């Protein structure tokens, strides 16, 4: 039953010598191949590399150089470049792209001796909230037939929920770690902007993108953060600041913790059944000694509008590199250079990506820049100030992650705006650059509900501590989909 064990437990099994990494890796690869047909949570299973990494990990251990991660299997969202292993970002544009280098996050896991089983499915270029925009097909939520797993890190969330891997990386630009974590009943953390290197993480909206952990427990998320966080000279927005041992403070008592409930996040957008689960979770915190008060984020209602100017603007610039000339897809028999550019992009990108490029190019064009892009940036500053003000009064904030539990595939694909509203409770956090978690906190109609815990800049250790303490007195994170 190795597939049911957490990273922390697998680490102990390997340390005790009860199982080797090669044996463990082979077991999980076999299971992954048998089971993933139901979910489509992986784009690439890299068995050869995984077994080679497992062998190297066993040697690392024999040489007395093991870390907590040595020999432990996990997976990467297919947005992190992996040297020699195809990296698609969920797009036809990169269907056959094999990077000649590792992302810093990838390199960090390798240095720790972790074993990557493959690359998880995702919305194309991380644009989406349901994993239906992937060129490699939709992902199915293990909690419900034909239900979405959330997005864009839906493959990682589904794989962890289905016990295919104990943990997986994700990225979060407007909610893409927290929302799929909530919809699949797992634990996810979006770190402070600049805490985790973006080098080699394919760019969507550079001022918002942040990589982070997705796992079943807060303890495992802390173990992932120990590997992922830290300064990287290759990313000019990465912050040079000491990295704590995120597992060291998991057991701090929560007595006296001041929790704020942002009243704007308990609005009519939230169904009463969802609200009840979130409020029950907050009551658990009161039992643990926390105090609760209402706070206000008056500009939060502007977050979606500001985000859907800023993120597409940055995406339109980032995606200009996919032109058929340098790497990735190129159309057949171009007539001339312009024909190559236009047909490559028309054929290589899916609809949602094209929509974002159009919106972004429009917002940045002369004559509209001030009215849209500049205005959105000003709103972003106001939203950030709301959080700064609120954190003068409280230590953390708690809210729902998404307005509803996992919806049925196809339900929101016809109207992009209903899809965008999936992130009403997560997007403002990216605009402000602060960290937030999603923690399993109950069920509605048999589908998981997440509790969002929002923190001030660089408070990841405190968030993980709060999540871990909750997981000592609840078992939502242990529930298994049938
Ligand atoms: N759902 C949001 C979007 O489509 C956020 C995606 C993300 O965080 N990568 O842009």
Tab-separated table of N, CA, C and O and ligand atoms in Angstrom, residues 126-129 152 172-176 204 307-308 356 423, ligand 1:
chain	number	residue	atom	x	y	z
A	126	UNK	N	-1.388	27.241	-18.873
A	126	UNK	CA	-1.902	27.528	-17.517
A	126	UNK	C	-3.076	28.486	-17.524
A	126	UNK	O	-3.354	29.150	-16.521
A	127	UNK	N	-3.781	28.563	-18.654
A	127	UNK	CA	-4.936	29.454	-18.746
A	127	UNK	C	-6.212	28.641	-18.603
A	127	UNK	O	-6.632	27.970	-19.543
A	128	UNK	N	-6.816	28.715	-17.431
A	128	UNK	CA	-8.063	27.993	-17.234
A	128	UNK	C	-8.283	27.633	-15.786
A	128	UNK	O	-7.397	27.798	-14.938
A	129	UNK	N	-9.492	27.176	-15.504
A	129	UNK	CA	-9.869	26.792	-14.143
A	129	UNK	C	-10.526	25.422	-14.120
A	129	UNK	O	-11.227	25.078	-13.176
A	152	UNK	N	-5.379	25.710	-13.310
A	152	UNK	CA	-4.785	24.956	-14.390
A	152	UNK	C	-3.967	23.747	-13.962
A	152	UNK	O	-3.689	22.874	-14.787
A	172	UNK	N	0.618	28.894	-9.840
A	172	UNK	CA	-0.589	29.642	-9.489
A	172	UNK	C	-0.416	31.090	-9.932
A	172	UNK	O	0.422	31.809	-9.393
A	173	UNK	N	-1.194	31.487	-10.942
A	173	UNK	CA	-1.143	32.846	-11.482
A	173	UNK	C	-2.347	33.643	-10.991
A	173	UNK	O	-2.275	34.851	-10.775
A	174	UNK	N	-3.478	32.904	-10.836
A	174	UNK	CA	-4.703	33.534	-10.345
A	174	UNK	C	-5.494	32.575	-9.471
A	174	UNK	O	-6.630	32.868	-9.083
A	175	UNK	N	-4.920	31.404	-9.195
A	175	UNK	CA	-5.627	30.422	-8.367
A	175	UNK	C	-5.306	28.983	-8.724
A	175	UNK	O	-5.870	28.054	-8.137
A	176	UNK	N	-4.422	28.784	-9.667
A	176	UNK	CA	-4.216	27.460	-10.270
A	176	UNK	C	-3.594	26.384	-9.406
A	176	UNK	O	-3.547	25.229	-9.815
A	204	UNK	N	3.499	32.572	-18.119
A	204	UNK	CA	2.148	32.970	-18.529
A	204	UNK	C	2.063	34.474	-18.258
A	204	UNK	O	2.167	35.276	-19.178
A	307	UNK	N	-7.272	41.693	-13.116
A	307	UNK	CA	-6.480	40.513	-13.521
A	307	UNK	C	-6.658	40.220	-15.000
A	307	UNK	O	-5.690	39.906	-15.700
A	308	UNK	N	-7.887	40.315	-15.497
A	308	UNK	CA	-8.123	39.956	-16.902
A	308	UNK	C	-7.719	41.059	-17.881
A	308	UNK	O	-7.965	40.945	-19.074
A	356	UNK	N	-6.753	35.265	-24.998
A	356	UNK	CA	-5.903	36.067	-24.098
A	356	UNK	C	-4.929	36.932	-24.897
A	356	UNK	O	-4.661	38.072	-24.525
A	423	UNK	N	-12.422	32.041	-9.955
A	423	UNK	CA	-11.268	32.528	-9.179
A	423	UNK	C	-11.562	33.795	-8.383
A	423	UNK	O	-10.639	34.495	-7.987
B	1	LIG	N1	-7.978	30.593	-13.896
B	1	LIG	C1	-7.077	31.708	-14.017
B	1	LIG	C2	-6.775	31.968	-15.465
B	1	LIG	O1	-7.339	31.317	-16.267
B	1	LIG	C3	-5.807	31.428	-13.245
B	1	LIG	C4	-4.911	30.482	-13.918
B	1	LIG	C5	-3.637	30.252	-13.187
B	1	LIG	O2	-3.548	30.526	-11.993
B	1	LIG	N2	-2.631	29.794	-13.902
B	1	LIG	O3	-6.004	32.812	-15.801
